[in-house]
Amino acid sequence: MEFRRIDALPPYVFAEIDALKMQARRAGEDVVDLGFGNPDIASPEIAVEKLREAVLNPRNHRYSASRGIPKIRLAITDLYKRRFGVELDPETQACTTIGAKEGFSHLMWALLGPGDTALVPSPSYPIHIWGPILAGAAVHYVRLGPGQEFFTNLYAAYDQAWPRPRVLVVSFPHNPTTTCVDLDFMQQLVDFARERDVFIVHDLAYADLGFDGYEPPSILQVPGATDVAVEHYSMTKSFSMAGWRVGFLLGNAEVVAALGRLKSYLDYGTFQPIQIAATVTMNEAPDYPKYANSIYRGRRDALIDGLARIGWEIEKPKGTMFVWAPIPEPYEELGSVEFAKMLIREAKVAVSPGMGFGPGGEGFVRFALVENEQRISQATRGLRGALPKLS
């Protein structure tokens, strides 16, 4: 049987690395997994308590609202007012999603179709590339990362694309390259969108993971941005609630309404006790993101400092829960997939090969800061033994 959309997907290179990791673990090896970016920090206690309380109420076992109960939409707009100074209408400018990944994928269905074109940075988180493609649109890549001038590449990609792009997908701080930008950069994006009649979709997944004094901006802080932009916010990293699947789409009212209408055909929203717990968490544990931030900062320092001691020098990222590492020169010829395989076999450390993040990703691997500092130190010791050409 032919599965047109499924057959169009490329081989999932991360699955190859995961299989090798599981094989090593079945053989009794202790593999430090810094590959899959799955947060390991416990969710806030208040979230768990409120979930337990709400789930005991039979009224919460029924279908919920696909665009979110009113109180959760009010909680996220209050959060934006506190965190970014942005005023949003919870009735018209906020919609809940079953995690940012679901929200982004369905938003692409609302914004794009066959014959349309989207501009997407590359390398990027895979769904940012494949979401538009699965909606039937063509993608033009905008190279991003070390040594790249983003706006030069953006203008060139726009001029080369035909038909003219309808959507620009961006995400800062960026996964996997850890590229961080300021509010002036966001202003330039909004200006670009106005001048060229392009709509911006910004994924602010790492809103609260900025280090060393850096605070990631929201694109909605730009005056008038809601005319040309929407933004995804998620509780996954900021509140360490990955498995809860609580995300939001915020900004342009017309686009928020379009996603809400589409979702009304597709789902009945996140389980209502989860929405209630998330609402209380945003309202009553507003400082939890600072706690999560401090943990990721410590892990970043442990990894970067440990790699430096074995001769693998990498600049400390200012944001995200990742480290984007160029493959050391003596091992470049292996390529990212074979290099990642070697690290599992020889160092007992799992990383993500850059090739899996699209064009421009080859030559890099991504470390996810999802193990504690002691395990990260164990990983760097393993890397020292596996990479003798660095010493």
XYZ file of C-alpha atoms in Angstrom:
391
model
C 0.000 0.000 0.000
C 1.214 3.513 -0.790
C 1.357 6.097 2.002
C 2.127 9.307 0.168
C 2.892 11.550 3.130
C 4.676 8.849 5.134
C 6.745 7.637 2.201
C 7.926 11.216 1.608
C 9.616 11.319 5.016
C 13.363 10.686 5.043
C 14.921 7.893 7.135
C 14.888 8.995 10.771
C 18.611 9.012 11.503
C 18.012 9.476 15.229
C 16.329 6.033 15.305
C 19.576 4.452 14.122
C 21.476 5.993 17.027
C 18.722 5.075 19.478
C 18.809 1.436 18.346
C 22.569 1.305 18.907
C 22.126 2.847 22.369
C 19.473 0.277 23.320
C 21.655 -2.553 22.032
C 24.522 -1.368 24.247
C 22.229 -1.088 27.272
C 20.834 -4.588 26.727
C 24.444 -5.787 26.759
C 24.837 -4.231 30.202
C 26.656 -1.051 29.149
C 25.953 2.185 31.045
C 25.308 4.685 28.231
C 24.979 8.360 29.188
C 22.159 9.576 26.958
C 22.749 13.163 25.833
C 20.923 12.592 22.542
C 17.149 12.927 22.878
C 16.169 16.308 24.372
C 13.740 14.841 26.907
C 13.738 16.982 30.097
C 14.480 14.927 33.195
C 13.743 17.576 35.850
C 10.646 16.839 37.955
C 7.566 18.920 37.214
C 6.542 21.472 39.867
C 4.999 19.887 42.962
C 1.973 22.144 42.668
C 1.283 20.797 39.174
C 1.250 17.222 40.441
C -0.901 18.117 43.454
C -3.476 19.991 41.373
C -3.565 17.222 38.765
C -4.267 14.652 41.492
C -7.006 16.853 42.915
C -8.626 17.641 39.566
C -8.549 14.092 38.253
C -10.657 12.893 41.208
C -13.508 15.140 40.074
C -15.696 13.212 37.590
C -16.766 16.453 35.916
C -13.219 16.754 34.577
C -13.409 13.368 32.849
C -15.587 14.714 30.045
C -14.516 16.286 26.773
C -12.789 19.622 27.224
C -12.528 22.638 24.888
C -10.193 22.257 21.922
C -8.937 25.826 22.230
C -8.514 25.562 26.003
C -10.631 26.351 29.047
C -11.003 30.098 29.710
C -8.827 30.094 32.843
C -5.800 28.553 31.122
C -6.014 31.110 28.310
C -6.170 33.871 30.908
C -3.183 32.346 32.749
C -0.975 32.330 29.643
C -1.881 35.909 28.693
C -1.137 36.974 32.284
C 2.218 35.192 32.001
C 3.011 37.128 28.815
C 2.125 40.392 30.515
C 4.441 39.612 33.471
C 7.285 38.102 31.468
C 7.311 40.203 28.304
C 5.086 43.203 28.982
C 2.811 42.058 26.142
C -0.965 42.609 26.366
C -3.009 39.846 24.709
C -6.726 39.120 24.671
C -7.303 35.629 26.129
C -10.520 35.285 24.120
C -9.140 36.051 20.680
C -5.329 35.900 20.843
C -4.649 32.676 22.752
C -5.330 29.042 21.980
C -4.064 25.972 23.804
C -2.383 23.173 21.899
C -1.511 19.599 22.809
C 2.123 20.584 23.085
C 3.890 22.971 20.716
C 4.640 20.184 18.225
C 0.958 19.402 17.655
C 0.124 23.095 17.557
C 2.827 23.834 15.003
C 1.904 20.903 12.757
C -1.770 21.785 12.642
C -0.984 25.469 12.213
C 0.885 24.572 9.037
C -2.318 22.909 7.806
C -4.166 26.144 8.493
C -1.599 28.417 6.804
C -0.235 26.336 3.939
C -1.339 23.963 1.231
C -0.135 22.460 -2.048
C 1.494 25.083 -4.230
C 2.503 27.285 -1.290
C 6.050 27.956 -0.127
C 7.555 28.399 3.331
C 10.931 29.751 4.451
C 12.540 27.593 7.143
C 15.966 27.930 8.792
C 18.272 24.974 8.384
C 19.500 23.130 10.284
C 16.373 23.074 12.452
C 14.238 20.996 14.749
C 12.831 18.437 12.251
C 9.121 19.326 12.595
C 9.902 22.923 11.590
C 11.092 21.542 8.257
C 8.612 18.719 7.819
C 5.487 20.439 9.159
C 5.163 22.642 6.044
C 6.046 19.720 3.773
C 3.401 17.477 5.348
C 0.899 20.299 4.723
C 1.760 20.029 1.029
C 3.969 23.123 0.766
C 7.473 23.499 -0.610
C 10.291 24.578 1.689
C 13.134 26.979 0.908
C 15.970 26.764 3.395
C 17.573 29.722 5.136
C 20.999 28.710 6.394
C 21.578 29.434 10.061
C 24.374 28.791 12.526
C 28.094 29.444 12.934
C 29.538 31.556 10.114
C 26.130 32.339 8.581
C 24.569 35.811 8.107
C 20.900 35.067 8.607
C 19.308 38.112 6.992
C 21.537 37.907 3.913
C 20.473 34.285 3.557
C 16.823 35.162 4.223
C 16.659 37.814 1.509
C 18.345 35.471 -0.969
C 16.006 32.587 -0.144
C 12.940 34.813 -0.533
C 14.131 36.132 -3.909
C 14.880 32.626 -5.185
C 11.563 31.110 -4.068
C 8.626 30.830 -6.422
C 5.801 31.146 -5.759
C 6.655 33.822 -3.219
C 6.720 32.409 0.315
C 3.627 32.824 2.494
C 5.188 31.778 5.805
C 8.503 32.244 7.596
C 9.211 29.748 10.381
C 11.691 30.852 13.062
C 12.647 29.729 16.565
C 15.010 31.605 18.874
C 16.849 30.551 20.983
C 17.373 28.000 18.264
C 17.419 24.220 18.331
C 19.890 22.780 17.408
C 22.360 25.616 16.708
C 21.656 27.506 20.003
C 21.637 30.792 18.035
C 20.270 33.604 20.219
C 18.896 36.945 19.022
C 17.808 40.276 20.516
C 14.704 42.412 20.153
C 16.281 44.432 17.303
C 16.587 41.170 15.367
C 12.900 40.499 15.975
C 12.093 44.012 14.737
C 13.957 43.230 11.500
C 11.915 40.043 11.099
C 8.661 41.977 11.522
C 9.842 44.612 9.031
C 10.742 41.856 6.554
C 7.278 40.295 6.947
C 5.487 43.626 6.439
C 7.500 44.552 3.361
C 7.039 41.186 1.667
C 3.597 40.091 2.851
C 4.979 37.056 4.683
C 3.511 35.667 7.897
C 5.867 34.741 10.762
C 5.492 31.689 12.974
C 7.897 31.906 15.921
C 8.451 28.915 18.214
C 9.610 30.240 21.610
C 10.339 26.803 23.074
C 13.269 28.050 25.180
C 11.680 31.273 26.432
C 13.190 30.900 29.894
C 16.491 29.212 29.067
C 18.784 32.197 28.587
C 22.100 32.343 30.469
C 24.737 34.843 31.571
C 22.307 37.766 31.634
C 20.673 36.961 28.292
C 16.859 36.989 28.290
C 15.197 35.596 25.162
C 12.725 38.069 23.651
C 9.239 37.338 22.399
C 8.555 38.482 18.852
C 5.246 39.826 20.204
C 7.225 42.498 22.073
C 7.767 44.251 18.740
C 5.092 46.976 18.296
C 2.516 45.788 15.785
C 3.958 42.274 15.587
C 0.529 40.722 16.043
C -0.364 42.032 12.573
C 2.125 39.636 10.988
C 3.080 37.022 13.583
C 2.039 34.319 15.991
C 4.162 32.646 18.627
C 4.187 29.203 20.206
C 4.894 28.956 23.934
C 5.242 25.655 25.758
C 5.417 24.532 29.390
C 7.766 21.706 28.385
C 11.095 23.328 29.210
C 10.134 26.385 31.256
C 8.091 24.314 33.713
C 9.614 20.884 32.979
C 6.233 19.470 31.942
C 7.236 17.626 28.767
C 4.879 14.670 29.038
C 1.915 16.832 30.038
C 1.685 18.279 26.497
C 0.671 21.853 27.288
C 1.396 24.448 24.629
C -0.128 27.670 23.334
C -0.476 29.694 20.167
C -0.534 33.451 20.756
C -0.717 36.615 18.682
C -2.609 37.403 15.480
C -6.300 36.906 16.243
C -7.262 35.774 12.749
C -4.625 33.029 12.689
C -5.381 31.964 16.276
C -9.050 31.632 15.298
C -8.124 29.602 12.208
C -6.144 27.125 14.287
C -8.970 26.950 16.832
C -11.486 26.174 14.110
C -9.260 23.478 12.602
C -8.667 21.913 16.016
C -12.416 21.811 16.660
C -12.551 19.171 13.919
C -9.496 17.283 15.169
C -9.491 17.106 18.966
C -11.246 17.972 22.222
C -8.206 19.562 23.789
C -5.767 18.434 26.445
C -7.264 16.355 29.291
C -9.024 18.929 31.476
C -7.252 18.050 34.776
C -3.960 18.770 33.019
C -5.270 22.155 31.889
C -6.375 22.938 35.455
C -2.991 21.895 36.886
C -1.159 23.934 34.246
C -3.295 26.986 35.000
C -2.536 26.853 38.715
C 1.161 26.248 38.011
C 1.509 29.333 35.812
C -0.348 31.445 38.363
C 1.169 30.135 41.581
C 4.661 28.944 40.592
C 5.819 31.798 38.336
C 9.446 31.487 39.511
C 9.801 27.800 38.665
C 11.411 28.629 35.276
C 14.285 30.306 37.170
C 14.868 27.049 39.039
C 14.930 25.053 35.788
C 17.226 27.663 34.246
C 19.787 27.298 37.043
C 19.934 23.528 36.554
C 20.480 23.765 32.801
C 23.100 26.479 33.257
C 25.052 24.245 35.652
C 24.870 21.345 33.218
C 25.967 23.546 30.328
C 29.016 24.662 32.297
C 29.840 21.105 33.366
C 29.731 19.869 29.766
C 31.568 22.769 28.126
C 34.264 22.837 30.814
C 34.646 19.066 30.688
C 34.980 19.049 26.899
C 37.563 21.853 27.098
C 39.678 19.733 29.445
C 39.909 16.968 26.827
C 40.742 19.404 24.015
C 37.264 19.882 22.505
C 36.784 23.658 22.714
C 33.224 24.958 22.237
C 31.802 28.398 22.979
C 29.211 28.392 25.752
C 25.711 28.838 24.316
C 23.658 31.724 25.704
C 20.413 29.779 25.513
C 18.543 26.467 25.043
C 19.133 23.113 26.743
C 21.623 22.004 24.081
C 25.225 22.313 22.976
C 25.858 22.363 19.198
C 29.331 20.976 18.781
C 31.440 20.921 15.611
C 33.004 17.504 15.137
C 36.680 17.817 16.120
C 38.971 18.154 13.085
C 40.732 14.775 13.516
C 37.326 13.033 13.274
C 35.559 15.205 10.675
C 35.901 12.637 7.904
C 33.605 10.245 9.795
C 30.562 12.493 9.338
C 28.001 13.089 12.056
C 26.218 9.724 11.949
C 29.336 7.551 12.083
C 30.909 9.857 14.670
C 27.789 9.535 16.855
C 27.874 5.757 16.473
C 31.519 5.695 17.494
C 30.753 7.714 20.633
C 28.177 5.130 21.729
C 30.547 2.214 21.090
C 33.748 3.754 22.464
C 32.661 6.457 24.946
C 29.279 5.045 26.033
C 27.776 8.470 25.277
C 24.764 9.080 23.016
C 24.493 12.329 21.027
C 22.330 13.431 18.088
C 24.016 13.546 14.657
C 23.769 16.939 12.976
C 22.671 15.357 9.709
C 19.263 14.667 11.251
C 18.502 18.396 11.515
C 18.551 19.102 7.788
C 20.934 20.877 5.393
C 23.763 22.578 7.247
C 23.659 20.098 10.114
C 26.379 17.809 8.834
C 29.700 18.314 10.593
C 28.058 18.807 14.008
C 26.571 16.781 16.840
C 24.075 17.979 19.422
C 24.398 17.335 23.130
C 21.163 17.572 25.170
C 21.580 18.675 28.791
C 19.256 15.998 30.154
C 21.570 14.242 32.610
C 22.810 15.589 35.932
C 26.284 17.074 36.362
C 27.755 13.852 37.754
C 26.578 11.904 34.707
C 27.877 14.648 32.432
C 31.284 14.332 34.103
C 31.095 10.581 33.497
C 30.344 11.311 29.846
C 33.355 13.599 29.409
C 35.600 10.944 30.969
C 34.276 8.463 28.441
C 34.857 10.924 25.617
C 38.453 11.454 26.729
C 39.169 7.758 26.266
C 37.278 7.532 22.963
C 38.911 10.564 21.315
C 42.683 10.051 21.730
C 43.475 12.305 18.759
C 42.374 15.318 20.824
C 45.118 14.902 23.420
